[in-house]
Structures are given as structure tokens and as C-alpha cells.
Tab-separated table of C-alpha atoms and ligand atoms in Angstrom:
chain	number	residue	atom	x	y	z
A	1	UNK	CA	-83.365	-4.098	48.813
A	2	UNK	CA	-86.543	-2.980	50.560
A	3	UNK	CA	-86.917	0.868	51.550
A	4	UNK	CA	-89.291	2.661	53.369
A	5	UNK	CA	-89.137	6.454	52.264
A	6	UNK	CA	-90.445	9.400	54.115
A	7	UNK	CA	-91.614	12.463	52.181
A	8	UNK	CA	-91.438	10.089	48.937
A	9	UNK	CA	-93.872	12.868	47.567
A	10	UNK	CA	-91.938	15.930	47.667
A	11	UNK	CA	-89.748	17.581	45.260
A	12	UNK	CA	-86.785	15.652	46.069
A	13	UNK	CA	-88.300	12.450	47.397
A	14	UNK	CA	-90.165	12.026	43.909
A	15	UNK	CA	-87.157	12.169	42.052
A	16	UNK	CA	-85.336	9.593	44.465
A	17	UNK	CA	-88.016	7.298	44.289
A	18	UNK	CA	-88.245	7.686	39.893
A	19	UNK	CA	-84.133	7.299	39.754
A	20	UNK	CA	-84.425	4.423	42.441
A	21	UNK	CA	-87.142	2.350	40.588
A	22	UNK	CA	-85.201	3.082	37.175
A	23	UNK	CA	-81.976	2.036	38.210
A	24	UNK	CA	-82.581	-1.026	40.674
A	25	UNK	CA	-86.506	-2.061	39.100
A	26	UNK	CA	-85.733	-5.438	41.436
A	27	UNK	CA	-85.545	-3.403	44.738
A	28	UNK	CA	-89.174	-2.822	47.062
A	29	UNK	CA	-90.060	0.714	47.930
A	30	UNK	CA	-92.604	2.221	50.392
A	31	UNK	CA	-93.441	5.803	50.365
A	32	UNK	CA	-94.724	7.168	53.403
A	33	UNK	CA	-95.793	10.697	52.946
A	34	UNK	CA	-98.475	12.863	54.611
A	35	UNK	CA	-99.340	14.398	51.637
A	36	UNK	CA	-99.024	18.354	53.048
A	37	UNK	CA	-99.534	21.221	50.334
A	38	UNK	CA	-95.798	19.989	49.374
A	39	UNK	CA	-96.945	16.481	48.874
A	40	UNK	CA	-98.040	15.695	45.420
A	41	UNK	CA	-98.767	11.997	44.157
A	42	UNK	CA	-98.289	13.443	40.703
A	43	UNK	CA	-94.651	13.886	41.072
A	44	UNK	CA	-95.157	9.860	40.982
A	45	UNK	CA	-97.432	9.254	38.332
A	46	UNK	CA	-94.209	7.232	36.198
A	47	UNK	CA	-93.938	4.638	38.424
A	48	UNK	CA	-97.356	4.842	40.000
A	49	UNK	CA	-97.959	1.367	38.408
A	50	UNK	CA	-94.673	-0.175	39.276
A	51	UNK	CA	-95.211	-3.557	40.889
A	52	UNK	CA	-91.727	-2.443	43.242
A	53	UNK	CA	-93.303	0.953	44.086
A	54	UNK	CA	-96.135	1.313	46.965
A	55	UNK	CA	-97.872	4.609	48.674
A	56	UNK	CA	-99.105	4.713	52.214
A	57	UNK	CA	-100.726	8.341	53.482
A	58	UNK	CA	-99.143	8.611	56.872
A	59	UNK	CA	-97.774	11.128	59.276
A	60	UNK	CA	-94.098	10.603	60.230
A	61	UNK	CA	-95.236	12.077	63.769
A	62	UNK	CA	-97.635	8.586	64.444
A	63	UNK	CA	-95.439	5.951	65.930
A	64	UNK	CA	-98.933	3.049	65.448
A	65	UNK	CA	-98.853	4.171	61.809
A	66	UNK	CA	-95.404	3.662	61.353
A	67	UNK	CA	-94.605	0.364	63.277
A	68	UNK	CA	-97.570	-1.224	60.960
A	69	UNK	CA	-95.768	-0.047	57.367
A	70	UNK	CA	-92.235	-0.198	58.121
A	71	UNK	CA	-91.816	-3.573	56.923
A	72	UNK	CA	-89.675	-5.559	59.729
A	73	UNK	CA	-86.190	-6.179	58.890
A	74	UNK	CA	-85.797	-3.281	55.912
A	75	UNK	CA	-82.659	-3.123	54.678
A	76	UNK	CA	-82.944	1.244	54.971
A	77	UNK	CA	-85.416	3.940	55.525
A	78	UNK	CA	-84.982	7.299	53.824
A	79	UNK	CA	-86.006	9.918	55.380
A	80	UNK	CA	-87.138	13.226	53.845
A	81	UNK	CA	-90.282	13.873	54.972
A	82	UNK	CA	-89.635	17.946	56.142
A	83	UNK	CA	-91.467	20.900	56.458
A	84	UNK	CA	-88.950	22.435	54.253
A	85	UNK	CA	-89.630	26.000	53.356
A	86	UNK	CA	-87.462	29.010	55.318
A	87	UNK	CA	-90.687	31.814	54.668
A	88	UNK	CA	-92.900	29.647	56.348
A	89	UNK	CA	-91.310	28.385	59.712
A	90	UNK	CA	-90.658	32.207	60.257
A	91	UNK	CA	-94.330	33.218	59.593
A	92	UNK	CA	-94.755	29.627	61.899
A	93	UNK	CA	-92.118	27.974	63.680
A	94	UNK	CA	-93.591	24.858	65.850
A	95	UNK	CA	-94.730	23.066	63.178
A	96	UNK	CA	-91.677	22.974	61.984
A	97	UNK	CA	-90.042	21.610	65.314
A	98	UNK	CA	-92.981	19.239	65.201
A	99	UNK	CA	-92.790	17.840	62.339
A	100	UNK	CA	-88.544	17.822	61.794
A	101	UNK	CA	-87.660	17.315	65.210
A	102	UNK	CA	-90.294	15.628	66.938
A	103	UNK	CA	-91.399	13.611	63.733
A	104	UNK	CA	-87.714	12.448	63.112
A	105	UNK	CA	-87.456	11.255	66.981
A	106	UNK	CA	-90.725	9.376	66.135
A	107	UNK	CA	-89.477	7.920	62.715
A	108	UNK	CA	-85.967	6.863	64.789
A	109	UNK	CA	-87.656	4.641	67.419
A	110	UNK	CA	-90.358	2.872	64.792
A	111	UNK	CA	-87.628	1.974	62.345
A	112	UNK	CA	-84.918	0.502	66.001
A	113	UNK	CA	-87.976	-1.239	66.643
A	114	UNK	CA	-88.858	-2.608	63.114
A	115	UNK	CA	-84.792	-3.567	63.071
A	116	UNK	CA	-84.352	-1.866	59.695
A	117	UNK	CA	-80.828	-1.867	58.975
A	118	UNK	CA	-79.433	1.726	58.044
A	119	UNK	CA	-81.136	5.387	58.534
A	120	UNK	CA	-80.616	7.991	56.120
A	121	UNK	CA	-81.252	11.208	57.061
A	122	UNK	CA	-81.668	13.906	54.234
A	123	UNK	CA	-80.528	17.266	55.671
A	124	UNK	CA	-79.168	20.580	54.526
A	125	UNK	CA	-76.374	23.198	54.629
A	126	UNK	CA	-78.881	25.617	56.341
A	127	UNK	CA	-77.621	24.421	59.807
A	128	UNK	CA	-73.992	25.453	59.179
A	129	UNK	CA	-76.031	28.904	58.961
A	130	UNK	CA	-74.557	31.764	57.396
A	131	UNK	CA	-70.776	31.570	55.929
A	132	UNK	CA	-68.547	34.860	55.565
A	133	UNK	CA	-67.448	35.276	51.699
A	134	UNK	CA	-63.977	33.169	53.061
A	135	UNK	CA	-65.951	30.193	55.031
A	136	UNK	CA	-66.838	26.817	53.287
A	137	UNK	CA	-68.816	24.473	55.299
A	138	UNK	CA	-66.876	21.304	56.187
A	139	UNK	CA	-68.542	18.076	57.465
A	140	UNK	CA	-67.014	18.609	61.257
A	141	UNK	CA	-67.608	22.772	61.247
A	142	UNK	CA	-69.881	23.900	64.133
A	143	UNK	CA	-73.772	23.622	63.755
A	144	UNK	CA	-74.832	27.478	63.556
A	145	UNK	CA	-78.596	27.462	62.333
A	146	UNK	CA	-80.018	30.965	61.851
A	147	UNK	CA	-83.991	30.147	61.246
A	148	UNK	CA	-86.522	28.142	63.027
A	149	UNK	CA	-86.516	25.906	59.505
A	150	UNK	CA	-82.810	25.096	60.223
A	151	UNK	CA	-82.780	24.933	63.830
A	152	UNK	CA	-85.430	22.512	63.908
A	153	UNK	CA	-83.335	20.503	61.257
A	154	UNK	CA	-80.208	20.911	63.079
A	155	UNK	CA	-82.344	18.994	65.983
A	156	UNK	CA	-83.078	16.260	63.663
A	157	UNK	CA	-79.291	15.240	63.205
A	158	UNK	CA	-78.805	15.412	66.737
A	159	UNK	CA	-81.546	12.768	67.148
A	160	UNK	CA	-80.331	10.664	64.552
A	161	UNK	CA	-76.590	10.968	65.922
A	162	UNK	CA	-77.883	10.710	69.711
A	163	UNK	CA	-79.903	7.036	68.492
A	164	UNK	CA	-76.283	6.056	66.923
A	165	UNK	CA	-74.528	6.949	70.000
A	166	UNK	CA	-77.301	5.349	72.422
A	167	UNK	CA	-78.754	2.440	70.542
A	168	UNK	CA	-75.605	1.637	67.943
A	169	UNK	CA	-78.453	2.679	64.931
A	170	UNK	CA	-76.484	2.596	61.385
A	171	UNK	CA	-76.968	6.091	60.269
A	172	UNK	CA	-75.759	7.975	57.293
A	173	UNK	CA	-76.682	12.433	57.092
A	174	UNK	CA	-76.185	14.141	54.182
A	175	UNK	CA	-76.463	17.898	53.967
A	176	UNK	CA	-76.965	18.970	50.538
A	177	UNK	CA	-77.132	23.061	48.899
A	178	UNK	CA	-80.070	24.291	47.179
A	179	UNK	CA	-81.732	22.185	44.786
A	180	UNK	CA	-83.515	23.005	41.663
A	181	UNK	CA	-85.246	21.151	38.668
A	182	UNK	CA	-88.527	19.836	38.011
A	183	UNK	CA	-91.504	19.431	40.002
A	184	UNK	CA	-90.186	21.896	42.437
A	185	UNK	CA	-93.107	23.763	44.228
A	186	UNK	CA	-93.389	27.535	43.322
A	187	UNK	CA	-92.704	28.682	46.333
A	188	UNK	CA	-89.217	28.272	46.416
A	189	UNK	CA	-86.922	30.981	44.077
A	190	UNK	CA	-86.022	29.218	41.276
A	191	UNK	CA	-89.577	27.808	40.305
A	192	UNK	CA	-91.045	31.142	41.787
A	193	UNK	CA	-89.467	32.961	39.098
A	194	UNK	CA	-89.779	30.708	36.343
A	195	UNK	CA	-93.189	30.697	36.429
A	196	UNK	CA	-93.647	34.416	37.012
A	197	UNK	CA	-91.041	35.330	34.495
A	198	UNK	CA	-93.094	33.105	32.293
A	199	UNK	CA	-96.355	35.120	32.949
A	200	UNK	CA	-94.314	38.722	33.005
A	201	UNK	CA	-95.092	38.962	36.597
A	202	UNK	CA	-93.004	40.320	39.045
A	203	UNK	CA	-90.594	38.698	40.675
A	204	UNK	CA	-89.769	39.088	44.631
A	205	UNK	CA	-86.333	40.484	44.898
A	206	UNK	CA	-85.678	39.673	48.959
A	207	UNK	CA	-83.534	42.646	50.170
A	208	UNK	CA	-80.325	43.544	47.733
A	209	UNK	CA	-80.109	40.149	45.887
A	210	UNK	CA	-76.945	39.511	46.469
A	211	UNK	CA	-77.454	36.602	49.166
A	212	UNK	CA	-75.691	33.875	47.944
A	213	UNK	CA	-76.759	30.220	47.171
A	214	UNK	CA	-74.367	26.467	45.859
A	215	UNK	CA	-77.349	25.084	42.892
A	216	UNK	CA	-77.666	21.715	42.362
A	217	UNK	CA	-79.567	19.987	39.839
A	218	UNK	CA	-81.956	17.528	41.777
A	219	UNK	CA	-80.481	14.243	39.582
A	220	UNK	CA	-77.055	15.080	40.617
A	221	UNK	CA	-78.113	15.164	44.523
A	222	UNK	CA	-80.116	11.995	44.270
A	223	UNK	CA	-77.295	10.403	42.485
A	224	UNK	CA	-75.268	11.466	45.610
A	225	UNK	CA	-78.025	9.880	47.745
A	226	UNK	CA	-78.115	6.766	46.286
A	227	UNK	CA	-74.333	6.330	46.350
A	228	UNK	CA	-74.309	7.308	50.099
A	229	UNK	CA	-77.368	5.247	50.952
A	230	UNK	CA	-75.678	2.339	49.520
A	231	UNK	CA	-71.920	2.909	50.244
A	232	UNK	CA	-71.582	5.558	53.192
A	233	UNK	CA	-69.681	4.424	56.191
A	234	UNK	CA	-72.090	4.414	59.254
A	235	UNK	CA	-72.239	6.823	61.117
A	236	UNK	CA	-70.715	9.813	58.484
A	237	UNK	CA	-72.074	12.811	57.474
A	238	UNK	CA	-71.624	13.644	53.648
A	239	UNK	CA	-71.925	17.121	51.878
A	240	UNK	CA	-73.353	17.566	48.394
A	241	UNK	CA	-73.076	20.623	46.856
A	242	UNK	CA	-73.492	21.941	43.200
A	243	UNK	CA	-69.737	23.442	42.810
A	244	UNK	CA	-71.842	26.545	41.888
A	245	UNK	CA	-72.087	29.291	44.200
A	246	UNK	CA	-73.903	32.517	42.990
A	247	UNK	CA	-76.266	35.087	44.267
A	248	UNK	CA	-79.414	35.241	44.155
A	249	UNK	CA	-79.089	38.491	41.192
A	250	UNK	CA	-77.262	36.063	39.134
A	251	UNK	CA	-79.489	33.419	39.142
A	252	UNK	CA	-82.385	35.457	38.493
A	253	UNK	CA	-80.936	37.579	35.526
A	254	UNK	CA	-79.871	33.952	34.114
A	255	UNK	CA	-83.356	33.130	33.861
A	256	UNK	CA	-84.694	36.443	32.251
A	257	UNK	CA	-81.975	36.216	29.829
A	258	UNK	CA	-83.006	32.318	28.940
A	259	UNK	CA	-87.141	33.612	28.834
A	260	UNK	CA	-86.385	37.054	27.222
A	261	UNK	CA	-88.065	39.342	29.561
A	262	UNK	CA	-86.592	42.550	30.936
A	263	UNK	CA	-84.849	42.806	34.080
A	264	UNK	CA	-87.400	45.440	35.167
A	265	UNK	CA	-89.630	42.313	36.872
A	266	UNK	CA	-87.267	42.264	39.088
A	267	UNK	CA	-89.631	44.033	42.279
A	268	UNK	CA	-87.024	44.505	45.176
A	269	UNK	CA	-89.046	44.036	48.669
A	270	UNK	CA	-88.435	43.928	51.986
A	271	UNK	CA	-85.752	41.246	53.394
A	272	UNK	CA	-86.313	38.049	54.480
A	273	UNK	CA	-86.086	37.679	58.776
A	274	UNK	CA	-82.332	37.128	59.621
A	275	UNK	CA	-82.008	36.666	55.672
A	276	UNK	CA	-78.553	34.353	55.756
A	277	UNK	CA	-75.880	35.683	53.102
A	278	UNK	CA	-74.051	32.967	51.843
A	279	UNK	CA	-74.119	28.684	52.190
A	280	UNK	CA	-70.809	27.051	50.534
A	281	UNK	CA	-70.723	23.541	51.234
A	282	UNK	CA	-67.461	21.950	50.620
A	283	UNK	CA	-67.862	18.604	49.624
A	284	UNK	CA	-64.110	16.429	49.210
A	285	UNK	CA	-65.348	14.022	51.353
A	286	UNK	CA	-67.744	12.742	48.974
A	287	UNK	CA	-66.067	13.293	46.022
A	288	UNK	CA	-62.894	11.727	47.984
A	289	UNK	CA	-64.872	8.703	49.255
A	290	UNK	CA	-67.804	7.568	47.481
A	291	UNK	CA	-66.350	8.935	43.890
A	292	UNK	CA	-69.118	11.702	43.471
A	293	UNK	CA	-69.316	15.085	41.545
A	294	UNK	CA	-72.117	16.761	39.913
A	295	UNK	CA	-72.524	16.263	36.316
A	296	UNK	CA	-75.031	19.297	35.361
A	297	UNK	CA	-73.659	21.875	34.551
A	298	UNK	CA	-75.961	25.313	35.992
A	299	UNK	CA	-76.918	26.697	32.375
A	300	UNK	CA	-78.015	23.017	30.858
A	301	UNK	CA	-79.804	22.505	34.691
A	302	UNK	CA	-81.866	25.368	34.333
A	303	UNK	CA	-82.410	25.172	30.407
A	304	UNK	CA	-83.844	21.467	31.141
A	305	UNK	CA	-85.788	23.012	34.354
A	306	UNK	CA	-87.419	26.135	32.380
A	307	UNK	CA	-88.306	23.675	29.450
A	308	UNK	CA	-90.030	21.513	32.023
A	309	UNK	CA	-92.157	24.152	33.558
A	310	UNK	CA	-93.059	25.495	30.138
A	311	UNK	CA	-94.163	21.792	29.210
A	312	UNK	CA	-95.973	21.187	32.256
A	313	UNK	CA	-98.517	24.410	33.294
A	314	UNK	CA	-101.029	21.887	34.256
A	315	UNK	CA	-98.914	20.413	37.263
A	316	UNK	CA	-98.431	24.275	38.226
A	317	UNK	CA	-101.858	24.852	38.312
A	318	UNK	CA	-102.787	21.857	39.867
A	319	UNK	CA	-100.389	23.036	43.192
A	320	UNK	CA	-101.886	26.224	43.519
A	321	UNK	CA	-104.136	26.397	46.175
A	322	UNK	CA	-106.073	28.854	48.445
A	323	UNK	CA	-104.435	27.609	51.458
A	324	UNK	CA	-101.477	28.920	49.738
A	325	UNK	CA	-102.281	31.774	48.204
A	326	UNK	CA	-103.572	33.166	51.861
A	327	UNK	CA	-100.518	32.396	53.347
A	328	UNK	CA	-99.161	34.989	50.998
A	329	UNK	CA	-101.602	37.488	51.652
A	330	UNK	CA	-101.234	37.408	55.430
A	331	UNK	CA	-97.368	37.876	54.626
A	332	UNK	CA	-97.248	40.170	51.737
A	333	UNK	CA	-100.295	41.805	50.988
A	334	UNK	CA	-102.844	41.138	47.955
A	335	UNK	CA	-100.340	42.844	45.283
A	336	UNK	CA	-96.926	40.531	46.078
A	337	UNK	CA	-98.946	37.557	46.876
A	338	UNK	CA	-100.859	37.031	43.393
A	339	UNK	CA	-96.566	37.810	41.845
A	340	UNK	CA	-95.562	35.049	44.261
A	341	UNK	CA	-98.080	32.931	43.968
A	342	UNK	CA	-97.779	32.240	40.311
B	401	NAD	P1	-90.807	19.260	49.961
B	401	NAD	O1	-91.377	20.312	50.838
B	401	NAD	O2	-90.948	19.363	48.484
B	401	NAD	O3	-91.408	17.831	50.376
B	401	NAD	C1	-91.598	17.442	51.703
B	401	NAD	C2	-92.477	16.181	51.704
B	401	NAD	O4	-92.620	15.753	53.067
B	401	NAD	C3	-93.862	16.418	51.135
B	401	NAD	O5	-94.210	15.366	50.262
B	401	NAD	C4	-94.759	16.395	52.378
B	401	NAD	O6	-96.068	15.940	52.107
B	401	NAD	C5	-93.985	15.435	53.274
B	401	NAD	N1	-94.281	15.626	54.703
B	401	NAD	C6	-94.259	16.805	55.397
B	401	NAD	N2	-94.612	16.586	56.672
B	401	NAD	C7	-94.823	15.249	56.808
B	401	NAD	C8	-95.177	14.412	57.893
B	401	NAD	N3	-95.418	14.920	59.121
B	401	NAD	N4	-95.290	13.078	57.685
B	401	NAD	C9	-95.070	12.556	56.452
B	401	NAD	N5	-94.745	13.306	55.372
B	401	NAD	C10	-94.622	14.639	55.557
B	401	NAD	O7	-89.288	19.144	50.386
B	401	NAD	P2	-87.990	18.913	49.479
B	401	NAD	O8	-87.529	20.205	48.935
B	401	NAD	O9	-88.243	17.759	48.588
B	401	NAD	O10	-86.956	18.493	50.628
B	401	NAD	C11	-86.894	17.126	51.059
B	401	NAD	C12	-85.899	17.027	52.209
B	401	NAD	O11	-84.636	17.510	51.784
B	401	NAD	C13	-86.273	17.851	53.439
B	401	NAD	O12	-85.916	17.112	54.583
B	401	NAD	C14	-85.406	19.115	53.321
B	401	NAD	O13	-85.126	19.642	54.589
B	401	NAD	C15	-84.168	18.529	52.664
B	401	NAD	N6	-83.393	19.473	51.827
B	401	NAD	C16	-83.995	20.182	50.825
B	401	NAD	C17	-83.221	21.006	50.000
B	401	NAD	C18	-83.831	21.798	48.857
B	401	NAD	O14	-83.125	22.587	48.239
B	401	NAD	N7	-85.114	21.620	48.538
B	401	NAD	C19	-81.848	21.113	50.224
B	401	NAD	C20	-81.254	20.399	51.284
B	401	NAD	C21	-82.056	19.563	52.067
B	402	DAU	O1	-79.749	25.392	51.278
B	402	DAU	C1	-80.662	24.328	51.264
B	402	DAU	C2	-82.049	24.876	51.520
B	402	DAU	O2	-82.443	25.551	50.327
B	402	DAU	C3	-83.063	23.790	51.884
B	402	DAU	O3	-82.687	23.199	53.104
B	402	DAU	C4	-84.469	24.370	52.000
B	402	DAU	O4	-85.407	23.343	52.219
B	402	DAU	C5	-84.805	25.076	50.689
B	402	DAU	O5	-86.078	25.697	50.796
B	402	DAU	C6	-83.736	26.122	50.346
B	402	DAU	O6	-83.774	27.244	51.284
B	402	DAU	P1	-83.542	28.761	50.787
B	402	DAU	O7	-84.126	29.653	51.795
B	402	DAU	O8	-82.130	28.975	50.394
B	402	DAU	O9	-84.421	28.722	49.433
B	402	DAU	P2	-85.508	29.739	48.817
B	402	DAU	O10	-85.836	29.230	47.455
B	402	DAU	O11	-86.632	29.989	49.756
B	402	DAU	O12	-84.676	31.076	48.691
B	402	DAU	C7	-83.489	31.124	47.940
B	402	DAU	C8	-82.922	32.529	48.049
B	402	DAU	O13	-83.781	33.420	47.339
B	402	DAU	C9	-82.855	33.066	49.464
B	402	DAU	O14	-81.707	33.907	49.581
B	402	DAU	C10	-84.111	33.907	49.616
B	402	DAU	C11	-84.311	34.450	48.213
B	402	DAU	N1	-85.724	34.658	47.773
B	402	DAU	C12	-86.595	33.647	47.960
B	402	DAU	C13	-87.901	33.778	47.551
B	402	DAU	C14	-88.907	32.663	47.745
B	402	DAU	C15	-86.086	35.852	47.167
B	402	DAU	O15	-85.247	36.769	46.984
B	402	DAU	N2	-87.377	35.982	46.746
B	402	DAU	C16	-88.324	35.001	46.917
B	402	DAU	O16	-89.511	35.199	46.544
């Protein structure tokens, strides 16, 4: 197969791309990735050298770029490419709709025009938006995103259904729960507080804790991607979740415990903007359809995940950077940026 991915250089792109060349080392893959502060060629440097793996530096919003490295006739392009953090699209919400709306309207016409073959669009629970402690989000349940990040993702499947509808494009969307594992970026809560814990930092409590989140370990979602990529009916969305609902408290004690520091670096601070409570995803219809379940079990996931950051401080310093660290400033104030930025 030949596939163009978007975003290859991400958190969650990188480890499709590694389990991708490991599994099918005949297949061709392109990464396309603008290379934001999320972007990190690191993530990559396995199968850097791979003769089936090639980079291109591109933005998903620049239709000439695109129509020159999607290669004509590719059998799927993967799209992850996202501005993909909740914190940021409220401190700044039109790049977000710029880059996940607009960029995936962009990506849709390049890849009809190149006459690649299937679209698979990498979304998220967020645009079910918040469920009550009853509600589990179901493939066909209303769209109800709460923040800018998940409206303007909830806009990208409507694009990507609207070009099925309209031009017959093979599409597959997956919505998948909150990932975690390594080479996540330390802005996100489970990396966040690894790294702090590690350092006896505090650690940004948003609100009461209690907010509510379904973990997956990054390998089982990108074994779910691969299966759907390859065996999805067209046109179907798919729901991969991590079986493993728990708030936020939870998750954070669990890694305390597994670092032995006190619970006292826990620092309680103000709520996030229209904070949701809870995302359950159910997901039968995978399990049902394409034989998928997650494998990793939460403790072993974030055993394997706090081993990794401890093995690999250099990567974490190497993604710090000032643009980052100011962005934290402007939000939090010198004290709570320097405990989130680690
Ligand atoms: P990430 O922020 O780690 O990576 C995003 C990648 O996209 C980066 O490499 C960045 O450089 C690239 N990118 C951003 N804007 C671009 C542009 N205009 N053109 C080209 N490349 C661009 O994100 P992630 O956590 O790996 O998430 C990947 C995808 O999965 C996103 O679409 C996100 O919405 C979705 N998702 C993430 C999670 C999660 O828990 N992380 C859960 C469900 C869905
Ligand atoms: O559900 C899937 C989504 O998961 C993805 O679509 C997003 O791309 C991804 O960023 C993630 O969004 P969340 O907002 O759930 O993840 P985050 O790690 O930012 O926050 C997880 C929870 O922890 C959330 O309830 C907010 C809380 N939190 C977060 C941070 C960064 C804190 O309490 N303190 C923090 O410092």
C-alpha cells in the first residue's frame, strides 16, 4: 500500500507510522506534517532510515503543496494533522478552525483530486461533548461539542461526511478517548504530571478533579487504526475507547503512588473554561465488527509510560520551548507556568 499521513509527527501519528512500518515493512509511507511545537521528527528517529518511510514539511492548509506530494492514485491518506490541545483553542480559537476545519476541507479536495482511494479521518470523543454519569457515547448519538478544540473537530467530520455524500469519497472516522504513552507532549495531563511528579513539582489540579476521562494506551488505538484503515466499511464511523473510565483524581494519585511522592503536589487551581465532566465512548461496533479490544491494561500502560519518560529526559527537554513556556505565563502566571511547563 502507499499512504500519505498528515500530522505523521505528532504523538499519535509517530506511533502509527513506527507500528505501520513494523508490521507491513513492504508498504510506502509519506508523512506530511508542518512541524508546529507538537511536531517532532524525533518521535521518528526508528524508522527515519527506512527505505518505505519519507518526510515532507508541509501545511495541510496549502492545496499546491499537497497536490505535488500526494502521490496520484494512493491507496489511503491518514489524516491527523490537528491542532489538538483543549487549553489552547480556548486561550485561541481560529487557529484551531483553521487548521481542523479549513485544513481538513483543503486535505479533502487534494486527495479527490489525486484519486487516492480511502480517507481516514482521526477524530475524538470530544465532539459528543460532555456525557451525564448514565450516557455512553454511541457512533449515531448527537454531535454536542463544548470547546472551540472540539467544535472545530466536529466541523472536520462534517467535511469529510459532506465529500462522501457529494463526491462518493471512501471515508472511514474514528473517534477515539484520551490517549496516553510515550512521546506524548507535556502539555497534556498524563505527561504533565509525570514529568512534574518526577521533579516534585506541582501538579495542576483543574477545578475538583473529579472530571472524568476513558485511557487508552496509544498501541492499542493505533492497532484500532490500522484495523479500521484496512477493514472499515466506507463510509462508518468507529469508536475506540480504553474500557477505562476514571477521573482525573484517580489517575493522578495512580501516578504518585507508582513515583512515590506525596499527594500534597497535587496544587488545585482554577477550572478549565466550560471544563466537560465526563467522555465514555462505547465502542461494540468495533469490537463487534472489525474484532478489536484493547490489550493494555491501565496500570502496565502507565508503568511502561512512566518508565519511558524516566528513560528519555533528553526528548523532554528537547520539547520545551519559550514559545511554550510564554503561553503559560500569559495563562497562568510565572508560578503555575514553570509547574506546568516541566
Ligand atoms: P499532536 O498535537 O501530538 O500532533 C499533531 C501533529 O499535527 C503535529 O505533528 C503537528 O506538527 C501537525 N500539524 C498541526 N497543524 C498542521 C498543519 N496545518 N499542517 C500539517 N501538520 C500540522 O496530536 P495528537 O495527540 O497526536 O493527535 C493526533 C490526532 O488525533 C488529532 O487529529 C487529534 O484531534 C486526534 N485525537 C487525539 C487524541 C489524544 O488523546 N491525543 C484523542 C482522540 C483524537
Ligand atoms: O478525549 C480525547 C481528547 O483528549 C483529544 O481529542 C485531545 O486532543 C486531547 O488533548 C485530550 O483532551 P483533554 O482535554 O481530555 O486532555 P488534557 O490532557 O488536556 O486534560 C485531561 C483532563 O485533565 C481534563 O479533564 C483537564 C484536566 N487537566 C489537564 C491539564 C493539562 C488538569 O486537571 N490539569 C492540567 O494541567
Amino acid at each position: 500500500m502507499k499512504l500519505f499521513v498528515t500530522g505523521g509527527a505528532g504523538f499519535i501519528g509517530s506511533q502509527f507510522i513506527r507500528d505501520w512500518v513494523k508490521r507491513f515493512p513492504q508498504d510506502q509511507i509519506i508523512n506530511f506534517d508542518k512541524l508546529t511545537y507538537a511536531g517532532n521528527l524525533a518521535n521518528l528517529a526508528s524508522v527515519e532510515f527506512n527505505n518505505s518511510y519519507s518526510f515532507i514539511r508541509g501545511d495541510i492548509r496549502d492545496s499546491d503543496a499537497l497536490l505535488e506530494a500526494i502521490p496520484h492514485g494512493a491507496d489511503a491518506v491518514v489524516h491527523f494533522a490537528a491542532e489538538s490541545h483543549v487549553d489552547r483553542s480556548i486561550h485561541g480559537a481560529a487557529e484551531f478552525v483553521s487548521t481542523n476545519a479549513l485544513g481538513t476541507q483543503v486535505l479533502l479536495d487534494a486527495s479527490r483530486h489525486r484519486k487516492v482511494a480511502r480517507f481516514m479521518h482521526i477524530s475524538t470523543d470530544e465532539v459528543g461533548g460532555s456525557m451525564n454519569s448514565e450516557e455512553w457515547l454511541k457512533e449515531d448519538s448527537p454531535l454536542k461539542p463544548r470547546s472551540p478544540y472540539a467544535a472545530s473537530k466536529t466541523a472536520a467530520e462534517h467535511l469529510v461526511r459532506a465529500a462522501g455524500e457529494t463526491f462518493g469519497t471512501d471515508f472511514v472516522v474514528t473517534r477515539t478517548s484520551n490517549n496516553y504513552g510515550p512521546f506524548q507532549f507535556p502539555e497534556k495531563l498524563l505527561p504533565l504530571a509525570i514529568c512534574n511528579a518526577m521533579e516534585n513539582k506541582p501538579i495542576p489540579v483543574y477545578g475538583d478533579g473529579m472530571q472524568v476521562r476513558d485511557w487508552i494506551h496509544v498501541e492499542d488505538n493505533c492497532r484500532a487504526l490500522i484495523a479500521t484503515l484496512r477493514d472499515g466499511r466506507a463510509g462508518q464511523t468507529y469508536h475506540i475507547g480504553g474500557g477505562f473510565p476514571r477521573p482525573n483524581r484517580y489517575v493522578l494519585e495512580s501516578i504518585l503512588a507508582l513515583l512515590g511522592r506525596p499527594k500534597s503536589l497535587l496544587a488545585p487551581t482554577k477550572d478549565r473554561l466550560g471544563h466537560d465532566r465526563r467522555y465514555a465512548v462505547n465502542f461494540d461496533k468495533i469490537a463487534r465488527e472489525l474484532n478489536w479490544r484493547p490489550l493494555i491494561s491501565f496500570q502496565d500502560g502507565l508503568r511502561q509510560t512512566i518508565r519511558w519518560y524516566q528513560e528519555n529526559q533528553d526528548w523532554v527537554k528537547a520539547v520545551r520551548s519559550c514559545q511554550y513556556l510564554n503561553y503559560y505565563k500569559e495563562q497562568y502566571g510565572e508560578s503555575l507556568a514553570s509547574a506546568k511547563a516541566a
